[in-house]
C-alpha positions as a printed Julia matrix, in Angstrom:
783×3 Matrix{Float64}:
 101.01  167.28   88.23
 101.55  167.06   91.97
  98.49  167.36   93.62
  96.73  164.88   90.79
  95.16  162.62   94.36
  92.98  165.95   94.97
  89.38  166.24   93.82
  88.42  170.08   95.58
  84.65  171.04   94.97
  83.88  174.66   94.73
  81.3   175.97   95.38
  79.88  180.17   95.7
  82.21  181.44   92.74
  83.78  185.36   93.37
  87.04  185.88   92.97
  88.91  184.75   96.67
  87.03  180.89   95.8
  87.89  180.83   91.67
  91.62  182.13   92.66
  92.16  179.33   95.72
  90.33  176.64   93.17
  92.8   178.23   90.48
  96.14  177.07   93.17
  95.36  174.19   93.55
  94.05  173.06   90.21
  97.25  175.05   88.38
  99.39  172.63   91.1
  97.23  168.61   89.46
  93.7   168.86   91.59
  90.93  167.82   89.68
  88.55  171.09   90.79
  85.19  170.93   90.33
  82.78  174.3    89.89
  79.32  173.95   91.24
  77.35  176.47   89.72
  74.17  177.91   89.46
  72.11  177.32   86.06
  73.24  179.76   83.61
  76.27  179.72   85.14
  78.23  181.35   87.06
  77.87  185.92   87.75
  80.9   186.29   87.54
  80.81  184.66   83.87
  78.59  187.76   83.37
  81.56  189.99   84.74
  83.63  192.77   83.46
  85.34  195.41   85.03
  84.65  198.15   82.42
  81.24  197.06   82.18
  81.8   196.3    78.06
  79.74  194.37   76.32
  80.46  191.13   76.44
  77.82  189.35   73.96
  78.27  185.1    74.24
  81.27  185.15   75.88
  82.41  185.08   79.19
  84.71  187.74   81.11
  87.81  187.47   80.84
  88.6   187.92   84.57
  86.36  184.46   84.88
  88.61  182.82   82.31
  91.56  183.63   83.96
  89.78  181.97   87.39
  88.76  179.31   86.18
  91.37  177.28   83.43
  92.09  174.0    84.32
  88.7   173.4    85.81
  85.45  171.24   85.31
  81.8   172.22   85.69
  78.95  170.82   86.76
  75.36  172.49   87.17
  73.0   171.8    90.56
  72.71  173.44   93.91
  74.52  171.79   96.28
  71.87  170.87   99.12
  69.63  168.61   96.18
  70.01  165.04   96.89
  71.38  164.22   93.94
  74.85  166.12   94.47
  75.39  164.17   98.15
  77.93  161.79   97.46
  79.95  164.55   94.79
  80.3   166.86   98.16
  81.51  164.15   99.45
  83.53  162.41   97.26
  85.83  165.83   97.74
  89.1   166.05  100.25
  88.7   169.64   99.72
  84.96  171.68   99.76
  85.71  175.08   99.15
  82.79  177.1   100.28
  82.29  180.67   99.94
  78.39  180.93   99.65
  77.03  183.78  101.26
  75.49  181.89  104.42
  77.61  178.8   104.27
  76.26  175.3   103.07
  73.7   174.32  105.44
  75.6   172.14  108.09
  73.59  169.14  107.56
  74.92  169.53  104.01
  78.08  169.49  105.86
  77.02  167.02  108.58
  76.21  164.62  105.57
  79.36  164.77  103.67
  81.75  164.39  106.66
  79.6   161.07  108.03
  80.62  159.95  104.18
  83.65  161.12  104.16
  85.11  161.88  107.1
  88.61  163.3   106.24
  86.7   165.82  104.24
  88.52  169.42  104.54
  85.9   172.19  104.34
  87.41  175.41  103.85
  85.39  178.76  104.18
  85.4   182.28  103.03
  83.4   184.72  104.32
  84.05  188.27  105.28
  84.45  188.34  108.85
  84.71  184.35  109.64
  81.75  182.07  110.07
  82.36  182.47  114.05
  82.38  185.98  116.47
  80.14  189.21  117.06
  80.18  190.23  113.37
  79.84  187.05  111.39
  76.61  187.81  110.08
  77.1   191.89  109.22
  76.75  193.18  106.04
  80.5   194.21  104.2
  81.79  194.82  100.66
  85.56  195.0   100.51
  85.34  198.49  100.74
  83.63  198.66  103.88
  86.07  196.36  105.26
  89.13  198.4   103.63
  87.93  201.16  105.89
  87.38  198.39  109.08
  91.24  196.64  109.0
  92.62  200.45  109.0
  93.87  200.56  105.55
  91.58  203.54  104.21
  92.32  205.15  107.74
  96.33  205.52  106.86
  96.61  206.34  103.24
  96.34  209.68  100.87
  96.72  213.44  101.26
  95.49  214.47  104.63
  93.9   217.1   102.3
  91.71  214.97  100.97
  89.2   212.35  102.15
  91.25  209.38  102.84
  90.97  206.55  100.02
  90.91  202.88   99.28
  93.29  200.67   97.49
  91.4   199.54   94.13
  90.92  196.59   92.75
  89.2   194.25   95.23
  92.73  193.47   96.84
  91.09  191.46   99.71
  89.35  188.88   97.4
  93.21  187.89   96.21
  94.31  187.71   99.49
  91.71  185.84  101.23
  92.63  183.3    97.94
  95.52  183.02   98.52
  95.31  182.52  102.53
  92.08  180.1   101.58
  95.04  177.63   99.51
  97.17  177.8   102.39
  94.77  176.84  104.45
  93.12  174.1   102.33
  96.54  172.83  101.45
  97.45  172.83  104.95
  94.62  170.68  106.11
  95.02  168.3   103.26
  97.94  167.46  104.6
  96.96  166.75  107.67
  93.91  165.03  106.65
  96.16  162.5   104.73
  97.68  161.98  107.87
  95.16  161.23  110.94
  92.14  160.04  108.22
  90.58  163.82  110.01
  89.39  166.62  108.47
  88.91  169.97  109.63
  87.34  173.11  108.59
  89.43  176.28  107.7
  87.06  179.34  108.45
  88.3   182.02  106.54
  88.75  185.35  107.22
  88.61  187.81  104.79
  88.57  190.88  107.24
  91.66  189.26  108.92
  93.5   188.59  105.53
  92.88  192.59  105.04
  93.95  193.71  108.83
  97.12  191.06  108.14
  97.86  192.91  104.59
  96.74  196.0   104.8
  96.62  196.86  108.37
 100.66  196.52  108.89
 101.29  195.65  112.2
  99.79  199.0   112.89
  98.42  198.35  116.89
 101.99  196.48  117.34
 103.69  200.04  116.36
 101.11  201.76  119.45
 101.14  199.49  121.64
 105.33  199.16  121.77
 105.48  203.3   121.42
 102.65  204.0   124.07
 101.02  206.24  120.88
  97.76  204.09  122.29
  95.43  207.43  121.19
  97.5   208.76  118.09
  95.89  212.31  116.94
  93.85  212.11  113.37
  94.31  212.56  111.13
  97.44  209.58  110.71
  97.29  209.17  106.27
  99.64  210.17  104.4
 102.13  209.1   101.49
 105.57  207.62  101.23
 108.31  210.21  100.46
 109.12  209.45   97.73
 106.7   207.42   96.26
 105.65  208.0    93.27
 106.97  211.2    91.71
 106.55  212.84   87.89
 108.78  213.01   85.43
 109.47  214.4    82.22
 107.54  211.88   79.99
 104.84  210.35   82.55
 105.83  208.76   86.28
 107.8   206.78   88.44
 107.56  204.64   91.44
 110.57  204.86   94.49
 111.33  202.8    97.53
 113.84  203.73  100.67
 112.43  201.74  103.31
 116.22  201.33  104.42
 118.01  204.56  105.3
 121.03  204.23  103.46
 118.46  203.73  100.27
 116.86  206.96  101.43
 120.52  208.45  101.7
 121.26  207.64   98.16
 118.13  209.41   97.21
 119.65  212.61   98.2
 123.09  212.17   96.75
 121.74  211.86   93.17
 119.07  214.48   93.79
 121.57  216.53   94.39
 120.76  217.38   98.2
 123.8   216.19   99.69
 123.41  218.88  102.21
 120.83  216.92  103.96
 122.12  214.15  104.73
 123.19  215.37  108.3
 119.5   217.05  108.21
 118.36  214.02  110.8
 114.1   215.55  110.7
 114.53  215.47  106.88
 116.13  211.71  107.03
 113.69  210.85  109.4
 110.32  210.26  108.27
 107.95  212.15  110.54
 110.4   215.14  109.98
 110.05  214.93  105.56
 106.7   214.42  106.19
 106.59  218.04  108.71
 108.39  219.64  105.39
 107.07  217.97  102.84
 106.8   221.0   100.18
 109.54  221.38  100.57
 111.7   217.66  100.13
 108.84  217.58   97.03
 109.97  220.57   95.15
 113.82  219.87   95.39
 112.84  216.23   94.31
 110.68  217.08   91.33
 113.01  219.88   90.26
 115.04  217.13   89.7
 113.04  214.16   88.25
 110.74  216.04   85.97
 114.01  217.64   84.25
 114.35  213.39   83.59
 112.75  211.3    81.33
 111.2   207.92   83.81
 113.31  205.68   81.87
 116.25  207.92   82.79
 114.92  208.26   86.19
 114.76  204.01   86.6
 118.9   203.66   85.08
 120.43  206.25   87.34
 118.63  204.76   90.45
 118.19  201.26   89.39
 123.45  202.25   89.23
 122.43  203.07   93.56
 120.77  200.12   94.2
 117.44  202.32   95.23
 114.32  200.35   94.77
 112.35  202.41   91.4
 109.78  201.19   88.93
 107.76  202.46   86.3
 104.06  202.99   86.51
 102.71  199.64   85.38
  99.64  199.45   83.75
  96.74  196.87   82.28
  97.9   198.06   78.83
 101.78  198.52   79.64
 102.28  195.67   82.23
 103.8   193.45   79.44
 106.13  195.47   78.0
 107.96  196.82   81.25
 111.94  195.27   81.38
 111.51  194.09   84.52
 109.49  190.97   83.18
 112.15  190.88   79.94
 113.48  187.15   79.9
 110.63  185.44   82.14
 107.83  183.6    80.98
 105.66  185.78   83.55
 102.35  185.53   80.77
 101.06  182.83   78.76
  98.24  182.99   77.09
  94.52  182.22   78.19
  93.96  178.87   76.25
  90.22  180.31   75.59
  90.16  183.98   75.09
  93.37  183.87   73.67
  94.43  187.28   75.48
  97.68  187.47   77.98
  97.17  186.63   81.38
  99.94  186.48   84.27
 101.57  182.3    84.5
 101.43  180.81   88.12
 102.9   182.91   90.13
 105.49  180.32   91.15
 108.18  177.15   89.63
 108.82  174.18   91.07
 111.91  173.62   89.19
 112.32  170.39   87.65
 108.83  169.53   88.31
 105.73  168.22   85.44
 103.77  171.42   85.29
 100.26  170.97   84.36
  99.53  172.68   80.86
  96.45  175.21   81.24
  93.25  173.7    79.74
  90.39  175.81   78.16
  87.39  177.65   80.28
  84.09  174.97   80.74
  80.75  175.85   79.76
  78.36  176.47   82.62
  77.8   172.7    83.12
  79.98  170.88   80.58
  80.83  168.28   83.17
  77.42  167.63   84.48
  76.4   163.72   84.92
  80.65  163.6    83.41
  81.87  163.06   86.91
  83.67  160.05   87.26
  83.58  158.82   91.11
  86.89  159.02   93.55
  88.36  157.91   96.24
  89.67  160.62   98.87
  93.13  160.66  100.18
  94.15  157.99  101.73
  94.55  157.48  105.91
  98.48  157.02  106.59
  97.56  156.39  110.2
  99.71  159.24  112.34
  98.34  161.35  114.97
  96.12  164.33  114.91
  98.56  167.23  114.77
  99.05  171.14  113.27
 100.12  169.94  109.43
 104.39  171.04  109.39
 104.0   169.41  112.61
 108.1   167.65  112.53
 109.11  170.29  109.78
 112.0   171.84  110.36
 113.09  174.72  108.23
 115.67  177.17  108.76
 115.08  180.84  107.38
 117.44  183.49  105.66
 114.43  185.89  105.9
 114.38  189.75  106.9
 111.91  192.07  105.79
 108.85  191.28  105.53
 107.47  189.04  102.53
 109.91  186.57  103.56
 109.78  186.45  107.36
 105.79  186.47  106.91
 106.57  183.21  104.72
 108.57  181.68  107.84
 105.96  182.7   110.37
 102.88  180.49  108.79
 105.13  178.16  108.36
 105.78  178.17  112.19
 102.37  179.2   113.31
 101.43  175.84  110.82
 103.23  173.48  112.95
 107.36  173.7   112.43
 110.25  174.3   113.78
 112.03  177.09  112.43
 115.3   178.12  112.72
 115.7   182.17  111.66
 119.31  183.18  110.95
 120.89  186.4   110.7
 123.63  187.72  112.24
 125.59  190.47  114.45
 126.58  192.67  111.31
 123.5   192.31  109.29
 120.54  191.71  111.27
 116.84  191.59  110.22
 115.75  195.57  108.2
 112.99  195.39  110.27
 114.4   195.11  113.75
 115.47  198.6   112.92
 112.45  199.77  112.56
 111.89  200.25  115.82
 109.52  202.17  118.32
 112.39  203.23  120.31
 115.22  205.83  119.74
 118.7   204.35  119.14
 119.96  205.38  122.78
 117.28  203.42  123.95
 118.79  200.07  125.48
 118.15  196.8   123.23
 115.73  199.14  120.97
 116.57  196.69  117.72
 113.77  194.44  119.75
 111.16  196.73  119.45
 110.19  196.96  115.91
 106.6   196.51  114.64
 106.75  194.61  111.73
 109.44  192.25  113.12
 106.98  190.98  116.14
 104.34  190.24  113.74
 106.47  188.18  111.4
 108.49  186.22  113.28
 106.44  184.4   116.23
 107.18  181.09  117.06
 110.35  181.29  116.22
 113.65  180.14  117.24
 116.76  182.96  116.39
 120.9   182.0   116.43
 123.32  184.76  114.88
 126.03  183.53  111.82
 128.63  185.58  110.03
 128.25  183.69  106.54
 130.95  185.5   104.78
 133.22  183.22  107.05
 134.11  179.69  106.35
 132.8   178.95  110.1
 129.68  180.06  109.53
 128.73  178.41  107.03
 129.55  175.27  108.08
 127.94  175.72  110.71
 124.72  176.84  108.54
 125.14  173.94  106.51
 125.2   171.62  109.66
 122.02  172.75  110.15
 120.84  172.33  106.92
 121.64  168.84  106.81
 119.05  167.88  108.92
 115.94  170.16  108.29
 113.11  170.15  106.01
 113.14  173.31  104.16
 115.64  176.25  103.48
 113.35  179.56  102.36
 114.85  182.95  101.98
 114.82  186.23   99.91
 117.61  187.99   98.96
 118.46  188.8    95.41
 120.06  185.81   94.05
 123.61  187.04   93.89
 123.85  187.12   98.04
 123.0   183.1    98.88
 125.43  182.09   95.49
 128.15  184.69   97.32
 127.56  182.52  100.76
 128.7   179.84   98.01
 124.68  178.33   99.62
 123.58  177.56   95.96
 120.24  175.05   95.29
 123.48  172.97   93.82
 125.49  172.9    97.15
 122.84  172.79   99.26
 120.63  169.91   97.42
 123.87  167.62   97.56
 124.77  167.72  101.6
 120.81  166.99  102.15
 119.03  165.48   98.68
 115.36  165.94  100.43
 115.99  169.21  101.36
 112.75  172.12   99.39
 114.74  175.5    99.05
 111.78  178.01   98.45
 113.71  181.26   97.21
 111.85  184.16   97.22
 113.67  187.2    94.93
 112.34  190.04   93.79
 112.35  189.57   89.99
 113.4   186.11   89.98
 117.03  183.84   89.35
 116.51  185.07   85.63
 116.15  187.97   84.01
 116.95  191.16   82.98
 116.29  192.72   86.43
 117.67  189.23   88.61
 119.96  191.24   90.77
 117.67  194.51   91.09
 116.45  195.05   94.45
 113.02  195.59   95.13
 110.7   195.5    98.3
 106.16  195.53   98.35
 106.38  198.92   97.16
 108.07  198.67   93.85
 105.62  195.53   92.57
 102.91  198.25   93.3
 103.99  200.55   91.3
 105.07  198.31   88.81
 102.41  195.7    88.18
  99.23  198.37   88.09
  98.02  197.95   91.75
  99.17  202.04   92.69
  98.06  202.46   88.99
  94.56  201.99   89.91
  94.84  203.38   93.67
  94.34  207.59   94.16
  92.17  210.02   93.13
  91.63  210.7    89.3
  93.52  214.26   89.19
  96.37  213.47   91.76
  99.68  210.78   91.28
  98.91  207.42   91.34
  99.59  206.44   95.32
 100.45  202.19   96.11
  98.26  200.57   98.49
 101.08  200.08  101.3
 101.2   196.19  101.97
  99.37  193.41  100.28
 102.32  192.47   98.34
 105.2   190.72  101.09
 101.91  188.88  102.35
 100.95  188.17   98.85
 104.5   186.92   98.38
 105.03  185.29  101.23
 101.22  182.83  101.17
 102.06  182.07   97.74
 105.74  180.96   98.83
 104.25  179.35  101.46
 101.23  177.34   98.91
 104.2   176.18   96.78
 106.53  175.0    99.72
 103.2   173.28  100.94
 102.69  171.48   96.97
 106.37  170.86   97.05
 106.18  168.25  100.38
 103.0   166.75   99.52
 105.54  165.7    96.53
 108.62  164.99   98.88
 105.93  163.27  101.05
 105.15  160.51   98.04
 109.24  160.1    96.72
 111.65  161.24   99.11
 113.06  163.97   96.14
 113.97  167.28   97.47
 113.57  170.16   94.91
 114.19  173.64   93.8
 111.1   176.51   94.42
 111.02  180.56   93.37
 108.21  182.37   94.24
 108.86  186.39   93.33
 107.79  189.33   94.07
 106.97  190.6    91.4
 104.24  188.0    90.06
 102.33  187.55   93.44
 101.57  190.98   92.65
 100.66  190.68   88.96
  98.65  187.82   89.85
  96.44  189.63   92.62
  96.47  192.55   89.54
  95.34  189.81   87.18
  91.72  192.03   86.28
  93.53  195.45   84.94
  95.78  193.65   82.71
  93.38  190.57   80.99
  90.68  193.46   80.3
  93.0   195.21   78.63
  94.56  192.37   76.8
  90.51  190.62   76.31
  88.68  193.83   75.75
  90.68  197.24   74.93
  89.75  198.47   78.39
  91.89  200.66   80.27
  90.39  200.12   84.36
  90.51  204.03   85.58
  91.94  205.93   89.08
  88.53  205.96   90.45
  89.0   207.11   94.02
  86.97  205.9    96.36
  84.48  204.63   93.65
  84.52  201.77   91.94
  82.8   199.4    89.47
  81.22  196.9    91.85
  79.52  199.17   94.17
  77.67  202.58   93.62
  76.84  204.84   95.69
  80.53  203.95   96.95
  82.18  206.27   99.73
  83.68  208.41  102.98
  81.7   210.86  104.42
  82.92  212.89  107.02
  81.22  212.64  110.36
  80.78  214.98  113.92
  83.64  214.73  115.5
  87.43  215.32  114.67
  88.07  213.29  111.33
  86.13  210.9   111.75
  84.82  208.97  108.68
  81.65  206.54  107.67
  82.39  204.53  105.05
  78.96  203.02  102.96
  78.89  201.04   99.98
  75.68  199.9    98.42
  76.31  196.74   95.74
  73.04  195.17   95.31
  69.37  197.25   94.52
  68.2   196.0    97.84
  70.44  197.6    99.95
  69.95  201.05   97.41
  66.15  199.98   98.39
  67.2   200.25  101.93
  69.37  203.45  102.0
  66.81  205.75  100.19
  64.15  204.19  102.76
  66.35  205.17  105.4
  67.58  208.91  104.37
  63.5   209.45  103.64
  64.88  209.84   99.95
  61.34  208.7    97.69
  63.43  211.02   94.62
  66.06  208.19   94.4
  63.95  205.75   93.53
  64.04  206.2    89.66
  68.26  205.56   90.43
  67.4   201.65   89.89
  70.49  199.96   88.21
  74.15  200.4    88.8
  74.26  202.32   86.27
  72.23  205.25   86.72
  73.54  205.08   90.31
  77.14  205.97   88.99
  75.63  208.27   87.03
  74.72  209.77   89.56
  77.28  209.56   92.33
  77.86  213.37   92.81
  74.49  214.23   94.21
  74.01  210.75   95.24
  77.14  211.18   97.35
  75.76  214.84   98.79
  73.28  213.27   99.91
  74.46  210.68  101.57
  77.17  213.37  103.01
  74.46  215.35  103.97
  72.89  213.29  106.33
  76.32  211.48  107.97
  77.09  215.12  108.56
  75.45  215.99  112.03
  75.94  212.03  113.46
  78.87  210.63  114.79
  80.88  207.86  113.29
  79.74  205.32  115.42
  75.68  206.44  114.95
  75.67  206.51  111.61
  77.08  202.81  111.2
  74.49  201.82  113.34
  72.03  202.58  112.24
  73.09  201.78  108.13
  74.09  198.24  109.48
  70.75  197.7   111.31
  68.91  198.7   107.63
  71.1   196.21  105.96
  73.05  198.72  104.41
  77.14  197.89  103.92
  78.9   200.23  106.41
  81.79  201.06  108.14
  83.43  203.68  110.58
  87.94  204.7   108.78
  89.14  203.16  111.66
  92.42  203.95  112.13
  95.09  201.24  111.87
  96.36  201.8   115.37
  93.14  201.77  117.19
  92.49  197.97  116.27
  93.98  196.04  118.49
  90.81  195.38  120.97
  88.8   194.8   118.24
  85.89  192.83  119.7
  86.01  190.01  116.11
  89.76  189.99  116.48
  89.63  188.82  120.12
  86.52  186.77  119.57
  88.31  184.69  116.61
  92.2   184.69  118.6
  93.29  186.95  115.73
  95.37  189.3   117.98
  96.85  187.06  120.62
  98.72  188.72  124.01
 102.72  187.22  124.25
 104.45  188.27  127.01
 108.45  189.26  125.82
 111.4   189.22  127.4
 112.44  193.26  126.79
 108.91  194.76  125.25
 106.38  193.3   127.68
 103.26  192.52  126.52
 102.85  192.19  122.84
 100.2   191.78  120.89
 100.53  189.41  118.18
  98.91  188.49  114.9
  98.05  184.46  114.39
  96.83  183.89  111.08
  93.47  184.46  109.59
  91.69  181.39  109.2
  91.01  179.2   111.78
  91.16  175.54  112.47
  88.18  173.57  113.89
  90.63  171.19  115.06
  92.84  173.51  116.81
  91.44  177.24  117.72
  93.75  178.66  119.48
  96.2   179.91  120.53
  98.2   179.63  117.88
 101.38  182.14  119.47
 103.3   180.18  121.63
 106.14  181.9   122.19
 107.2   186.08  121.08
 109.34  187.32  118.47
 112.99  186.04  119.58
 115.79  188.15  120.65
 118.55  188.71  118.32
 120.63  185.28  118.81
 118.76  184.03  122.07
 118.66  180.48  120.83
 122.57  180.31  119.76
 123.88  178.18  123.03
 119.98  175.79  122.9
 120.23  175.15  118.92
 124.5   175.56  118.58
 125.7   173.95  121.63
 122.34  172.21  122.73
 121.24  170.47  119.02
 124.45  170.97  116.76
 126.59  169.92  120.03
 129.44  172.75  119.93
 130.84  172.91  123.34
 131.72  176.15  125.26
 135.09  176.96  124.43
 133.75  176.31  120.48
 130.65  178.69  121.41
 132.61  181.26  122.74
 135.43  180.96  119.87
 132.86  182.11  117.52
 131.34  184.99  119.98
 134.71  186.03  119.73
 135.25  185.89  116.05
 132.06  187.48  115.66
 130.77  184.36  113.97
 127.77  184.14  116.4
 126.55  186.99  119.08
 123.06  189.01  120.3
 124.3   192.58  119.89
 124.25  194.32  116.38
 127.9   195.54  115.05
 128.68  198.96  116.14
 125.03  199.51  119.09
């Protein structure tokens, strides 16, 4: 139980705070919930509307194992000593705990770390604007990019913003606690759910617009990937062809080798224009085969592929075979996801039953916050060196976060096989240095240094081992065979450096039936059920498009920070395993636990959902301008009725009644919105206290006043591309408000001489010899 020295107090409840607390509890922290009399409202929640009787809801039970519960009001002076005893205080209350309460706790305990979770963050011009998950999805650009243009844009199902806010809160909490343990001074980690959703659902579209010069895209920009989730003879199957070779192999598989030289069909934009032609050819092949047959053939060709999981089927899928991916809830007896990472060789905490509301009131013992080590106040990872072998997005966003938190991150690529995200470029291959214009590469690689080494050569491996010998962390996200093939196994690296932490991020794990399968975020969204509840009920499921890469990355950061906490005490390194699929499975847990505990499958509902009614997008005046509205409680509903002058809606005074009348209510809202501009309609709704947003296109986010005010988007000068608007972390440290972005995404091999020569001591002749052999360099081979 690595974090057993930490006490965490959780106030406010909800998914985000509860999952952040669960992450800390699973790692051994003492987590205490302060609940109101009768218990937190989530105890009575079932997404399917099931009658719970006197039982806690399955989602609450999943989120709150291994915690303790007290009942009380945090503003009560009787709670002051408990709050002050915390190392970490997680606050998700609507308005935030009163400054006087926080000040008193900090005065009693200067090392206290406050982690606040709120829709917009506690500062900025939007801080007090009403919002729900749905309107934040609209504001961040997530809804605006999703769906067929013949239909209204559609949300990602499953309140993913809550889960992404939770993992970022867990990372911020543990990072700030690490710094507080050194300096004796606590911090405020101000987590913005909106910023986490920009990070996870927008995919740096604003950077793409800047790099391409297309800052005023024509509407609509929404689409679906081709191929993605497609019909088979007995259901659906999910594909992902993010690399060109994967798509070419896909064409061969479906018998359309004649398109291999068709550049329009091989490019996404051209394929989208010819989507009816492409879909007809694709479905002529897929619908003649079962899902299992399609998966077998695609897997043999190393094309990422998956069945479409649901709450009912996820535990039965082959992808989880041979893995301890699931466990039994100790209170409810139902199946739930296991902890989404492993620290190999470390003692694990068994799940303890969910406490009753207030079960531990009056029983909490005294706790002395962690001691001050007397080190200077600095970013949490100052002095930590990370050797970064990652590529694409999930791995790079993990090492990016480590870099933003102060680590010295050395990214290793090769001129034979550079990071694939370099080639998702805003410039054509005819342009000079076109591989330096990749939007995701720019977004996920600032604050890093870059060297190139061919790890297929003995010389490249020897240099890499010299770097690793003096490193704190190695991180990689290949399939297991890749690092093993280089000879850079955990056994070898721990022999070179016993204090090393090696974080491995394979898609499906270091063991199991799908150990060697390739997987990307889209694959995880298909497998875990995220796609099954995204889209319209009369269409094929759709992938959420984005969140699984950052989810995996941030779980890897959390696990790495946990391992660093252990090493600080023991001096011993650790192998850390974080799979993409396990991180996604936890964020999709509500479907699994609802079905396992209650036998209910959550439906795909388009823009509707169980947490708000009415909820939808409505067409405003102008071309493809939409307004998102989401009514979360009865007070907001009354305000909407008053604004629209609809006394005839007064009888719809419960969520269930409003859901039953959703079609007629939607028609009324649509009629009111239609003659107005989206901005005017949203302004009136917000003035009335009704959560609403314009449906923002992803590329339009760069000048958002909330993001600029809070320095989430920060300009940085790049030596090839000029000024680029980079993304920082979606939380602010009170001690380090920004800017966090110090250096732009590096050029390929930009720091070869600085690191290999200046730090490892290779001579100019030795560097020249490495370049002559192709072991190192600054230009991709063949370009």
